[in-house]
JSON list of C-alpha atoms in Angstrom, two decimals:
[
{"chain": "A", "resi": 1, "resn": "GLY", "atom": "CA", "xyz": [69.75, -26.85, 12.51]},
{"chain": "A", "resi": 2, "resn": "ALA", "atom": "CA", "xyz": [71.74, -23.67, 11.98]},
{"chain": "A", "resi": 3, "resn": "GLY", "atom": "CA", "xyz": [75.35, -23.71, 12.99]},
{"chain": "A", "resi": 4, "resn": "VAL", "atom": "CA", "xyz": [77.61, -20.94, 14.19]},
{"chain": "A", "resi": 5, "resn": "SER", "atom": "CA", "xyz": [77.69, -18.03, 11.78]},
{"chain": "A", "resi": 6, "resn": "GLN", "atom": "CA", "xyz": [80.21, -15.24, 11.52]},
{"chain": "A", "resi": 7, "resn": "SER", "atom": "CA", "xyz": [80.17, -11.97, 9.65]},
{"chain": "A", "resi": 8, "resn": "PRO", "atom": "CA", "xyz": [81.72, -10.59, 7.65]},
{"chain": "A", "resi": 9, "resn": "ARG", "atom": "CA", "xyz": [83.51, -13.56, 6.12]},
{"chain": "A", "resi": 10, "resn": "TYR", "atom": "CA", "xyz": [86.24, -11.30, 4.78]},
{"chain": "A", "resi": 11, "resn": "LYS", "atom": "CA", "xyz": [87.36, -7.90, 6.00]},
{"chain": "A", "resi": 12, "resn": "VAL", "atom": "CA", "xyz": [90.08, -5.65, 4.64]},
{"chain": "A", "resi": 13, "resn": "ALA", "atom": "CA", "xyz": [91.09, -2.79, 6.88]},
{"chain": "A", "resi": 14, "resn": "LYS", "atom": "CA", "xyz": [93.69, -0.12, 6.56]},
{"chain": "A", "resi": 15, "resn": "ARG", "atom": "CA", "xyz": [96.19, 0.08, 9.36]},
{"chain": "A", "resi": 16, "resn": "GLY", "atom": "CA", "xyz": [94.80, 2.18, 12.17]},
{"chain": "A", "resi": 17, "resn": "GLN", "atom": "CA", "xyz": [91.15, 1.47, 11.43]},
{"chain": "A", "resi": 18, "resn": "ASP", "atom": "CA", "xyz": [88.79, -0.11, 13.95]},
{"chain": "A", "resi": 19, "resn": "VAL", "atom": "CA", "xyz": [86.96, -3.33, 13.03]},
{"chain": "A", "resi": 20, "resn": "ALA", "atom": "CA", "xyz": [84.09, -5.27, 14.54]},
{"chain": "A", "resi": 21, "resn": "LEU", "atom": "CA", "xyz": [83.59, -8.98, 13.93]},
{"chain": "A", "resi": 22, "resn": "ARG", "atom": "CA", "xyz": [80.29, -10.64, 14.72]},
{"chain": "A", "resi": 23, "resn": "CYS", "atom": "CA", "xyz": [79.49, -14.15, 15.92]},
{"chain": "A", "resi": 24, "resn": "ASP", "atom": "CA", "xyz": [76.05, -15.74, 16.08]},
{"chain": "A", "resi": 25, "resn": "PRO", "atom": "CA", "xyz": [76.34, -18.91, 18.17]},
{"chain": "A", "resi": 26, "resn": "ILE", "atom": "CA", "xyz": [74.03, -21.89, 18.05]},
{"chain": "A", "resi": 27, "resn": "SER", "atom": "CA", "xyz": [70.81, -20.98, 19.80]},
{"chain": "A", "resi": 28, "resn": "GLY", "atom": "CA", "xyz": [70.85, -21.92, 23.47]},
{"chain": "A", "resi": 29, "resn": "HIS", "atom": "CA", "xyz": [74.58, -22.45, 23.67]},
{"chain": "A", "resi": 30, "resn": "VAL", "atom": "CA", "xyz": [75.87, -21.09, 26.93]},
{"chain": "A", "resi": 31, "resn": "SER", "atom": "CA", "xyz": [79.59, -20.92, 26.22]},
{"chain": "A", "resi": 32, "resn": "LEU", "atom": "CA", "xyz": [81.24, -18.89, 23.49]},
{"chain": "A", "resi": 33, "resn": "PHE", "atom": "CA", "xyz": [84.88, -18.68, 22.47]},
{"chain": "A", "resi": 34, "resn": "TRP", "atom": "CA", "xyz": [87.02, -16.55, 20.21]},
{"chain": "A", "resi": 35, "resn": "TYR", "atom": "CA", "xyz": [90.22, -17.83, 18.61]},
{"chain": "A", "resi": 36, "resn": "GLN", "atom": "CA", "xyz": [92.82, -16.27, 16.33]},
{"chain": "A", "resi": 37, "resn": "GLN", "atom": "CA", "xyz": [94.35, -18.43, 13.60]},
{"chain": "A", "resi": 38, "resn": "ALA", "atom": "CA", "xyz": [97.39, -17.21, 11.73]},
{"chain": "A", "resi": 39, "resn": "LEU", "atom": "CA", "xyz": [98.19, -18.71, 8.34]},
{"chain": "A", "resi": 40, "resn": "GLY", "atom": "CA", "xyz": [99.52, -22.24, 8.73]},
{"chain": "A", "resi": 41, "resn": "GLN", "atom": "CA", "xyz": [99.06, -22.26, 12.49]},
{"chain": "A", "resi": 42, "resn": "GLY", "atom": "CA", "xyz": [96.59, -23.77, 14.91]},
{"chain": "A", "resi": 43, "resn": "PRO", "atom": "CA", "xyz": [93.91, -21.60, 16.47]},
{"chain": "A", "resi": 44, "resn": "GLU", "atom": "CA", "xyz": [94.99, -19.62, 19.52]},
{"chain": "A", "resi": 45, "resn": "PHE", "atom": "CA", "xyz": [92.55, -18.96, 22.32]},
{"chain": "A", "resi": 46, "resn": "LEU", "atom": "CA", "xyz": [91.54, -15.35, 22.83]},
{"chain": "A", "resi": 47, "resn": "THR", "atom": "CA", "xyz": [88.60, -15.24, 25.22]},
{"chain": "A", "resi": 48, "resn": "TYR", "atom": "CA", "xyz": [85.71, -17.22, 26.72]},
{"chain": "A", "resi": 49, "resn": "PHE", "atom": "CA", "xyz": [82.17, -16.24, 27.71]},
{"chain": "A", "resi": 50, "resn": "GLN", "atom": "CA", "xyz": [79.59, -18.06, 29.73]},
{"chain": "A", "resi": 51, "resn": "ASN", "atom": "CA", "xyz": [76.31, -16.34, 28.95]},
{"chain": "A", "resi": 52, "resn": "GLU", "atom": "CA", "xyz": [77.15, -12.63, 29.17]},
{"chain": "A", "resi": 53, "resn": "ALA", "atom": "CA", "xyz": [80.03, -13.07, 31.60]},
{"chain": "A", "resi": 54, "resn": "GLN", "atom": "CA", "xyz": [83.55, -12.93, 30.18]},
{"chain": "A", "resi": 55, "resn": "LEU", "atom": "CA", "xyz": [85.26, -15.55, 32.33]},
{"chain": "A", "resi": 56, "resn": "ASP", "atom": "CA", "xyz": [88.64, -15.56, 30.63]},
{"chain": "A", "resi": 57, "resn": "LYS", "atom": "CA", "xyz": [90.28, -12.93, 28.45]},
{"chain": "A", "resi": 58, "resn": "SER", "atom": "CA", "xyz": [93.85, -13.95, 29.05]},
{"chain": "A", "resi": 59, "resn": "GLY", "atom": "CA", "xyz": [94.46, -14.70, 25.38]},
{"chain": "A", "resi": 60, "resn": "LEU", "atom": "CA", "xyz": [93.64, -11.23, 24.09]},
{"chain": "A", "resi": 61, "resn": "PRO", "atom": "CA", "xyz": [96.98, -9.99, 22.69]},
{"chain": "A", "resi": 62, "resn": "SER", "atom": "CA", "xyz": [96.64, -6.35, 23.65]},
{"chain": "A", "resi": 63, "resn": "ASP", "atom": "CA", "xyz": [94.26, -3.78, 25.03]},
{"chain": "A", "resi": 64, "resn": "ARG", "atom": "CA", "xyz": [93.29, -3.00, 21.44]},
{"chain": "A", "resi": 65, "resn": "PHE", "atom": "CA", "xyz": [91.23, -6.18, 21.47]},
{"chain": "A", "resi": 66, "resn": "PHE", "atom": "CA", "xyz": [87.85, -6.14, 23.16]},
{"chain": "A", "resi": 67, "resn": "ALA", "atom": "CA", "xyz": [85.04, -8.70, 23.15]},
{"chain": "A", "resi": 68, "resn": "GLU", "atom": "CA", "xyz": [81.50, -8.50, 24.42]},
{"chain": "A", "resi": 69, "resn": "ARG", "atom": "CA", "xyz": [78.37, -10.62, 24.62]},
{"chain": "A", "resi": 70, "resn": "PRO", "atom": "CA", "xyz": [75.88, -8.27, 26.27]},
{"chain": "A", "resi": 71, "resn": "GLU", "atom": "CA", "xyz": [72.75, -10.44, 26.11]},
{"chain": "A", "resi": 72, "resn": "GLY", "atom": "CA", "xyz": [74.41, -13.81, 26.31]},
{"chain": "A", "resi": 73, "resn": "SER", "atom": "CA", "xyz": [73.91, -14.72, 22.66]},
{"chain": "A", "resi": 74, "resn": "VAL", "atom": "CA", "xyz": [75.55, -12.71, 19.85]},
{"chain": "A", "resi": 75, "resn": "SER", "atom": "CA", "xyz": [79.14, -11.71, 20.46]},
{"chain": "A", "resi": 76, "resn": "THR", "atom": "CA", "xyz": [81.34, -9.03, 18.92]},
{"chain": "A", "resi": 77, "resn": "LEU", "atom": "CA", "xyz": [85.11, -8.97, 18.79]},
{"chain": "A", "resi": 78, "resn": "LYS", "atom": "CA", "xyz": [86.40, -5.46, 18.31]},
{"chain": "A", "resi": 79, "resn": "ILE", "atom": "CA", "xyz": [89.92, -4.55, 17.31]},
{"chain": "A", "resi": 80, "resn": "GLN", "atom": "CA", "xyz": [90.93, -0.93, 17.62]},
{"chain": "A", "resi": 81, "resn": "ARG", "atom": "CA", "xyz": [93.69, 0.75, 15.64]},
{"chain": "A", "resi": 82, "resn": "THR", "atom": "CA", "xyz": [94.41, -2.39, 13.62]},
{"chain": "A", "resi": 83, "resn": "GLN", "atom": "CA", "xyz": [98.01, -3.36, 12.89]},
{"chain": "A", "resi": 84, "resn": "GLN", "atom": "CA", "xyz": [99.39, -5.63, 10.20]},
{"chain": "A", "resi": 85, "resn": "GLU", "atom": "CA", "xyz": [100.13, -8.33, 12.75]},
{"chain": "A", "resi": 86, "resn": "ASP", "atom": "CA", "xyz": [96.39, -8.54, 13.44]},
{"chain": "A", "resi": 87, "resn": "SER", "atom": "CA", "xyz": [95.90, -10.13, 10.01]},
{"chain": "A", "resi": 88, "resn": "ALA", "atom": "CA", "xyz": [94.51, -13.61, 10.66]},
{"chain": "A", "resi": 89, "resn": "VAL", "atom": "CA", "xyz": [91.34, -15.66, 10.64]},
{"chain": "A", "resi": 90, "resn": "TYR", "atom": "CA", "xyz": [89.19, -15.04, 13.69]},
{"chain": "A", "resi": 91, "resn": "LEU", "atom": "CA", "xyz": [87.17, -18.08, 14.68]},
{"chain": "A", "resi": 92, "resn": "CYS", "atom": "CA", "xyz": [84.17, -18.18, 16.96]},
{"chain": "A", "resi": 93, "resn": "ALA", "atom": "CA", "xyz": [82.94, -21.36, 18.65]},
{"chain": "A", "resi": 94, "resn": "SER", "atom": "CA", "xyz": [80.04, -22.18, 20.93]},
{"chain": "A", "resi": 95, "resn": "SER", "atom": "CA", "xyz": [79.26, -25.02, 23.28]},
{"chain": "A", "resi": 96, "resn": "PRO", "atom": "CA", "xyz": [76.20, -26.10, 25.20]},
{"chain": "A", "resi": 97, "resn": "ARG", "atom": "CA", "xyz": [78.40, -26.94, 28.15]},
{"chain": "A", "resi": 98, "resn": "SER", "atom": "CA", "xyz": [77.88, -24.89, 31.27]},
{"chain": "A", "resi": 99, "resn": "GLY", "atom": "CA", "xyz": [79.21, -27.13, 34.01]},
{"chain": "A", "resi": 100, "resn": "GLY", "atom": "CA", "xyz": [80.47, -30.58, 34.90]},
{"chain": "A", "resi": 101, "resn": "GLY", "atom": "CA", "xyz": [79.30, -33.76, 33.30]},
{"chain": "A", "resi": 102, "resn": "SER", "atom": "CA", "xyz": [78.89, -32.86, 29.66]},
{"chain": "A", "resi": 103, "resn": "SER", "atom": "CA", "xyz": [81.09, -32.80, 26.60]},
{"chain": "A", "resi": 104, "resn": "TYR", "atom": "CA", "xyz": [83.60, -30.08, 25.94]},
{"chain": "A", "resi": 105, "resn": "GLU", "atom": "CA", "xyz": [82.76, -30.23, 22.25]},
{"chain": "A", "resi": 106, "resn": "GLN", "atom": "CA", "xyz": [82.92, -26.86, 20.56]},
{"chain": "A", "resi": 107, "resn": "TYR", "atom": "CA", "xyz": [81.10, -25.97, 17.35]},
{"chain": "A", "resi": 108, "resn": "PHE", "atom": "CA", "xyz": [83.09, -23.61, 15.18]},
{"chain": "A", "resi": 109, "resn": "GLY", "atom": "CA", "xyz": [81.96, -21.01, 12.71]},
{"chain": "A", "resi": 110, "resn": "PRO", "atom": "CA", "xyz": [83.66, -20.53, 9.33]},
{"chain": "A", "resi": 111, "resn": "GLY", "atom": "CA", "xyz": [85.75, -17.63, 10.59]},
{"chain": "A", "resi": 112, "resn": "THR", "atom": "CA", "xyz": [86.36, -14.06, 9.49]},
{"chain": "A", "resi": 113, "resn": "ARG", "atom": "CA", "xyz": [89.51, -13.48, 7.50]},
{"chain": "A", "resi": 114, "resn": "LEU", "atom": "CA", "xyz": [90.94, -10.09, 8.45]},
{"chain": "A", "resi": 115, "resn": "THR", "atom": "CA", "xyz": [93.58, -8.52, 6.28]},
{"chain": "A", "resi": 116, "resn": "VAL", "atom": "CA", "xyz": [95.21, -5.30, 7.46]},
{"chain": "A", "resi": 117, "resn": "THR", "atom": "CA", "xyz": [96.97, -3.33, 4.76]},
{"chain": "B", "resi": 1, "resn": "LEU", "atom": "CA", "xyz": [99.24, -24.06, 30.27]},
{"chain": "B", "resi": 2, "resn": "ALA", "atom": "CA", "xyz": [99.39, -27.31, 28.34]},
{"chain": "B", "resi": 3, "resn": "LYS", "atom": "CA", "xyz": [101.66, -27.12, 25.30]},
{"chain": "B", "resi": 4, "resn": "THR", "atom": "CA", "xyz": [100.89, -29.60, 22.55]},
{"chain": "B", "resi": 5, "resn": "THR", "atom": "CA", "xyz": [103.16, -31.03, 19.86]},
{"chain": "B", "resi": 6, "resn": "GLN", "atom": "CA", "xyz": [102.12, -32.88, 16.71]},
{"chain": "B", "resi": 7, "resn": "PRO", "atom": "CA", "xyz": [103.90, -34.06, 13.56]},
{"chain": "B", "resi": 8, "resn": "ILE", "atom": "CA", "xyz": [103.70, -31.44, 10.86]},
{"chain": "B", "resi": 9, "resn": "SER", "atom": "CA", "xyz": [102.55, -33.78, 8.11]},
{"chain": "B", "resi": 10, "resn": "MET", "atom": "CA", "xyz": [101.70, -37.38, 7.29]},
{"chain": "B", "resi": 11, "resn": "ASP", "atom": "CA", "xyz": [100.96, -39.20, 4.05]},
{"chain": "B", "resi": 12, "resn": "SER", "atom": "CA", "xyz": [98.80, -42.28, 3.71]},
{"chain": "B", "resi": 13, "resn": "TYR", "atom": "CA", "xyz": [97.02, -44.30, 1.06]},
{"chain": "B", "resi": 14, "resn": "GLU", "atom": "CA", "xyz": [93.34, -44.91, 0.72]},
{"chain": "B", "resi": 15, "resn": "GLY", "atom": "CA", "xyz": [92.08, -47.77, 2.86]},
{"chain": "B", "resi": 16, "resn": "GLN", "atom": "CA", "xyz": [94.93, -47.63, 5.34]},
{"chain": "B", "resi": 17, "resn": "GLU", "atom": "CA", "xyz": [94.69, -46.91, 9.04]},
{"chain": "B", "resi": 18, "resn": "VAL", "atom": "CA", "xyz": [96.29, -43.64, 10.14]},
{"chain": "B", "resi": 19, "resn": "ASN", "atom": "CA", "xyz": [97.54, -42.86, 13.62]},
{"chain": "B", "resi": 20, "resn": "ILE", "atom": "CA", "xyz": [98.37, -39.28, 14.63]},
{"chain": "B", "resi": 21, "resn": "THR", "atom": "CA", "xyz": [100.00, -38.65, 17.98]},
{"chain": "B", "resi": 22, "resn": "CYS", "atom": "CA", "xyz": [99.90, -35.48, 20.07]},
{"chain": "B", "resi": 23, "resn": "SER", "atom": "CA", "xyz": [102.20, -34.83, 23.01]},
{"chain": "B", "resi": 24, "resn": "HIS", "atom": "CA", "xyz": [100.90, -32.75, 25.91]},
{"chain": "B", "resi": 25, "resn": "ASN", "atom": "CA", "xyz": [103.34, -33.13, 28.79]},
{"chain": "B", "resi": 26, "resn": "ASN", "atom": "CA", "xyz": [101.82, -30.40, 30.96]},
{"chain": "B", "resi": 27, "resn": "ILE", "atom": "CA", "xyz": [98.23, -31.59, 30.84]},
{"chain": "B", "resi": 28, "resn": "ALA", "atom": "CA", "xyz": [96.28, -30.69, 33.97]},
{"chain": "B", "resi": 29, "resn": "THR", "atom": "CA", "xyz": [94.01, -32.95, 35.99]},
{"chain": "B", "resi": 30, "resn": "ASN", "atom": "CA", "xyz": [90.80, -31.37, 34.70]},
{"chain": "B", "resi": 31, "resn": "ASP", "atom": "CA", "xyz": [91.90, -31.14, 31.07]},
{"chain": "B", "resi": 32, "resn": "TYR", "atom": "CA", "xyz": [90.19, -33.12, 28.34]},
{"chain": "B", "resi": 33, "resn": "ILE", "atom": "CA", "xyz": [91.73, -34.05, 24.98]},
{"chain": "B", "resi": 34, "resn": "THR", "atom": "CA", "xyz": [89.74, -33.24, 21.88]},
{"chain": "B", "resi": 35, "resn": "TRP", "atom": "CA", "xyz": [90.60, -33.76, 18.24]},
{"chain": "B", "resi": 36, "resn": "TYR", "atom": "CA", "xyz": [89.36, -31.59, 15.42]},
{"chain": "B", "resi": 37, "resn": "GLN", "atom": "CA", "xyz": [89.52, -31.77, 11.63]},
{"chain": "B", "resi": 38, "resn": "GLN", "atom": "CA", "xyz": [89.88, -28.64, 9.54]},
{"chain": "B", "resi": 39, "resn": "PHE", "atom": "CA", "xyz": [89.45, -28.16, 5.80]},
{"chain": "B", "resi": 40, "resn": "PRO", "atom": "CA", "xyz": [90.66, -25.01, 4.01]},
{"chain": "B", "resi": 41, "resn": "SER", "atom": "CA", "xyz": [88.46, -21.96, 4.60]},
{"chain": "B", "resi": 42, "resn": "GLN", "atom": "CA", "xyz": [86.37, -23.77, 7.20]},
{"chain": "B", "resi": 43, "resn": "GLY", "atom": "CA", "xyz": [86.30, -23.84, 10.97]},
{"chain": "B", "resi": 44, "resn": "PRO", "atom": "CA", "xyz": [87.52, -26.91, 12.85]},
{"chain": "B", "resi": 45, "resn": "ARG", "atom": "CA", "xyz": [85.07, -29.78, 13.13]},
{"chain": "B", "resi": 46, "resn": "PHE", "atom": "CA", "xyz": [84.84, -32.05, 16.18]},
{"chain": "B", "resi": 47, "resn": "ILE", "atom": "CA", "xyz": [86.06, -35.64, 15.72]},
{"chain": "B", "resi": 48, "resn": "ILE", "atom": "CA", "xyz": [86.41, -37.21, 19.15]},
{"chain": "B", "resi": 49, "resn": "GLN", "atom": "CA", "xyz": [87.08, -36.41, 22.80]},
{"chain": "B", "resi": 50, "resn": "GLY", "atom": "CA", "xyz": [88.45, -38.31, 25.77]},
{"chain": "B", "resi": 51, "resn": "TYR", "atom": "CA", "xyz": [89.89, -38.07, 29.26]},
{"chain": "B", "resi": 52, "resn": "LYS", "atom": "CA", "xyz": [91.71, -41.38, 29.68]},
{"chain": "B", "resi": 53, "resn": "THR", "atom": "CA", "xyz": [92.01, -44.90, 28.21]},
{"chain": "B", "resi": 54, "resn": "LYS", "atom": "CA", "xyz": [90.23, -45.49, 24.91]},
{"chain": "B", "resi": 55, "resn": "VAL", "atom": "CA", "xyz": [87.27, -43.83, 23.27]},
{"chain": "B", "resi": 56, "resn": "THR", "atom": "CA", "xyz": [85.68, -44.94, 20.00]},
{"chain": "B", "resi": 57, "resn": "ASN", "atom": "CA", "xyz": [82.97, -43.44, 17.88]},
{"chain": "B", "resi": 58, "resn": "GLU", "atom": "CA", "xyz": [81.73, -44.03, 14.34]},
{"chain": "B", "resi": 59, "resn": "VAL", "atom": "CA", "xyz": [84.62, -42.21, 12.69]},
{"chain": "B", "resi": 60, "resn": "ALA", "atom": "CA", "xyz": [87.69, -42.58, 14.93]},
{"chain": "B", "resi": 61, "resn": "SER", "atom": "CA", "xyz": [89.32, -43.96, 18.05]},
{"chain": "B", "resi": 62, "resn": "LEU", "atom": "CA", "xyz": [91.30, -42.08, 20.64]},
{"chain": "B", "resi": 63, "resn": "PHE", "atom": "CA", "xyz": [93.94, -43.75, 22.76]},
{"chain": "B", "resi": 64, "resn": "ILE", "atom": "CA", "xyz": [95.18, -42.05, 25.92]},
{"chain": "B", "resi": 65, "resn": "PRO", "atom": "CA", "xyz": [97.84, -43.73, 28.10]},
{"chain": "B", "resi": 66, "resn": "ALA", "atom": "CA", "xyz": [97.62, -43.75, 31.86]},
{"chain": "B", "resi": 67, "resn": "ASP", "atom": "CA", "xyz": [99.95, -40.78, 32.32]},
{"chain": "B", "resi": 68, "resn": "ARG", "atom": "CA", "xyz": [97.83, -38.75, 29.81]},
{"chain": "B", "resi": 69, "resn": "LYS", "atom": "CA", "xyz": [100.95, -37.01, 28.48]},
{"chain": "B", "resi": 70, "resn": "SER", "atom": "CA", "xyz": [100.10, -38.00, 24.93]},
{"chain": "B", "resi": 71, "resn": "SER", "atom": "CA", "xyz": [97.18, -39.14, 22.87]},
{"chain": "B", "resi": 72, "resn": "THR", "atom": "CA", "xyz": [96.77, -40.92, 19.54]},
{"chain": "B", "resi": 73, "resn": "LEU", "atom": "CA", "xyz": [93.99, -40.35, 17.06]},
{"chain": "B", "resi": 74, "resn": "SER", "atom": "CA", "xyz": [93.30, -43.41, 14.94]},
{"chain": "B", "resi": 75, "resn": "LEU", "atom": "CA", "xyz": [91.42, -43.10, 11.65]},
{"chain": "B", "resi": 76, "resn": "PRO", "atom": "CA", "xyz": [90.47, -46.48, 10.16]},
{"chain": "B", "resi": 77, "resn": "ARG", "atom": "CA", "xyz": [90.45, -46.97, 6.41]},
{"chain": "B", "resi": 78, "resn": "VAL", "atom": "CA", "xyz": [91.03, -43.40, 5.32]},
{"chain": "B", "resi": 79, "resn": "SER", "atom": "CA", "xyz": [89.66, -42.02, 2.07]},
{"chain": "B", "resi": 80, "resn": "LEU", "atom": "CA", "xyz": [90.68, -39.10, -0.13]},
{"chain": "B", "resi": 81, "resn": "SER", "atom": "CA", "xyz": [88.12, -36.91, 1.64]},
{"chain": "B", "resi": 82, "resn": "ASP", "atom": "CA", "xyz": [90.03, -37.33, 4.91]},
{"chain": "B", "resi": 83, "resn": "THR", "atom": "CA", "xyz": [92.80, -35.10, 3.55]},
{"chain": "B", "resi": 84, "resn": "ALA", "atom": "CA", "xyz": [92.78, -32.22, 6.02]},
{"chain": "B", "resi": 85, "resn": "VAL", "atom": "CA", "xyz": [94.62, -30.71, 8.97]},
{"chain": "B", "resi": 86, "resn": "TYR", "atom": "CA", "xyz": [94.06, -32.48, 12.27]},
{"chain": "B", "resi": 87, "resn": "TYR", "atom": "CA", "xyz": [94.44, -30.67, 15.59]},
{"chain": "B", "resi": 88, "resn": "CYS", "atom": "CA", "xyz": [94.50, -31.86, 19.16]},
{"chain": "B", "resi": 89, "resn": "LEU", "atom": "CA", "xyz": [93.09, -29.51, 21.77]},
{"chain": "B", "resi": 90, "resn": "VAL", "atom": "CA", "xyz": [93.86, -29.78, 25.46]},
{"chain": "B", "resi": 91, "resn": "GLY", "atom": "CA", "xyz": [91.88, -27.91, 28.07]},
{"chain": "B", "resi": 92, "resn": "SER", "atom": "CA", "xyz": [88.60, -27.54, 29.89]},
{"chain": "B", "resi": 93, "resn": "PHE", "atom": "CA", "xyz": [86.02, -24.96, 30.86]},
{"chain": "B", "resi": 94, "resn": "SER", "atom": "CA", "xyz": [83.14, -24.83, 33.31]},
{"chain": "B", "resi": 95, "resn": "SER", "atom": "CA", "xyz": [80.72, -22.51, 34.99]},
{"chain": "B", "resi": 96, "resn": "GLY", "atom": "CA", "xyz": [83.06, -21.82, 37.84]},
{"chain": "B", "resi": 97, "resn": "SER", "atom": "CA", "xyz": [86.29, -21.30, 35.97]},
{"chain": "B", "resi": 98, "resn": "ALA", "atom": "CA", "xyz": [87.86, -21.04, 32.60]},
{"chain": "B", "resi": 99, "resn": "ARG", "atom": "CA", "xyz": [91.07, -22.66, 31.53]},
{"chain": "B", "resi": 100, "resn": "GLN", "atom": "CA", "xyz": [92.97, -21.53, 28.50]},
{"chain": "B", "resi": 101, "resn": "LEU", "atom": "CA", "xyz": [92.44, -23.96, 25.65]},
{"chain": "B", "resi": 102, "resn": "THR", "atom": "CA", "xyz": [95.54, -24.93, 23.70]},
{"chain": "B", "resi": 103, "resn": "PHE", "atom": "CA", "xyz": [95.52, -26.25, 20.16]},
{"chain": "B", "resi": 104, "resn": "GLY", "atom": "CA", "xyz": [98.47, -28.10, 18.69]},
{"chain": "B", "resi": 105, "resn": "SER", "atom": "CA", "xyz": [100.12, -26.81, 15.54]},
{"chain": "B", "resi": 106, "resn": "GLY", "atom": "CA", "xyz": [98.21, -29.33, 13.50]},
{"chain": "B", "resi": 107, "resn": "THR", "atom": "CA", "xyz": [99.08, -32.32, 11.32]},
{"chain": "B", "resi": 108, "resn": "GLN", "atom": "CA", "xyz": [98.46, -32.09, 7.60]},
{"chain": "B", "resi": 109, "resn": "LEU", "atom": "CA", "xyz": [97.21, -35.51, 6.54]},
{"chain": "B", "resi": 110, "resn": "THR", "atom": "CA", "xyz": [97.37, -36.22, 2.83]},
{"chain": "B", "resi": 111, "resn": "VAL", "atom": "CA", "xyz": [95.61, -39.33, 1.59]},
{"chain": "B", "resi": 112, "resn": "LEU", "atom": "CA", "xyz": [96.89, -40.59, -1.73]},
{"chain": "B", "resi": 113, "resn": "PRO", "atom": "CA", "xyz": [94.97, -42.79, -4.19]}
]
């Protein structure tokens, strides 16, 4: 079946521009995650949704970062007034897990590479 | 917040067994340990997950000691296509709460012919 998809795959933004990154999770997956991966580093957690509820946004680096999942499926990560330090790959992952007793396995998309010039 | 530490790189030869260890001294009671494989320009791919003792699947084994402060991913008989970055992830999430999920810095495994 279809995996997690992300769009666009590549985005170049000028400093100060706003960007929106889209994630289409696997159909029926309850949980959705956003991660930021800098070059040569491991992914860093940004935020977590269960259905439409954003249960954890402690990893968002500043109030310029905003994520939403209004209908509990597609999610958008928005970055306002982009800065050069925002350049990274943004990964989305989904999981069928909604409560105790099942795997914590996450299924990752290919990521969106954001370059801020 | 569980901090994880892994070796930066490892080299191996085809057909050998490879063991990669991850340290996670601050692991919490509810945290699970998951290992992922990542190729360039791709998202991480699930390998194996465990809570304690030993877990084995068709591609790997995961060893977790009783104190759970470390874990070891074992890849039997590696091939050239196993060349990738391997990450351990410590954390958990549920319907009632969310716990920040921490990836290690990754181990670049290079398999040589």
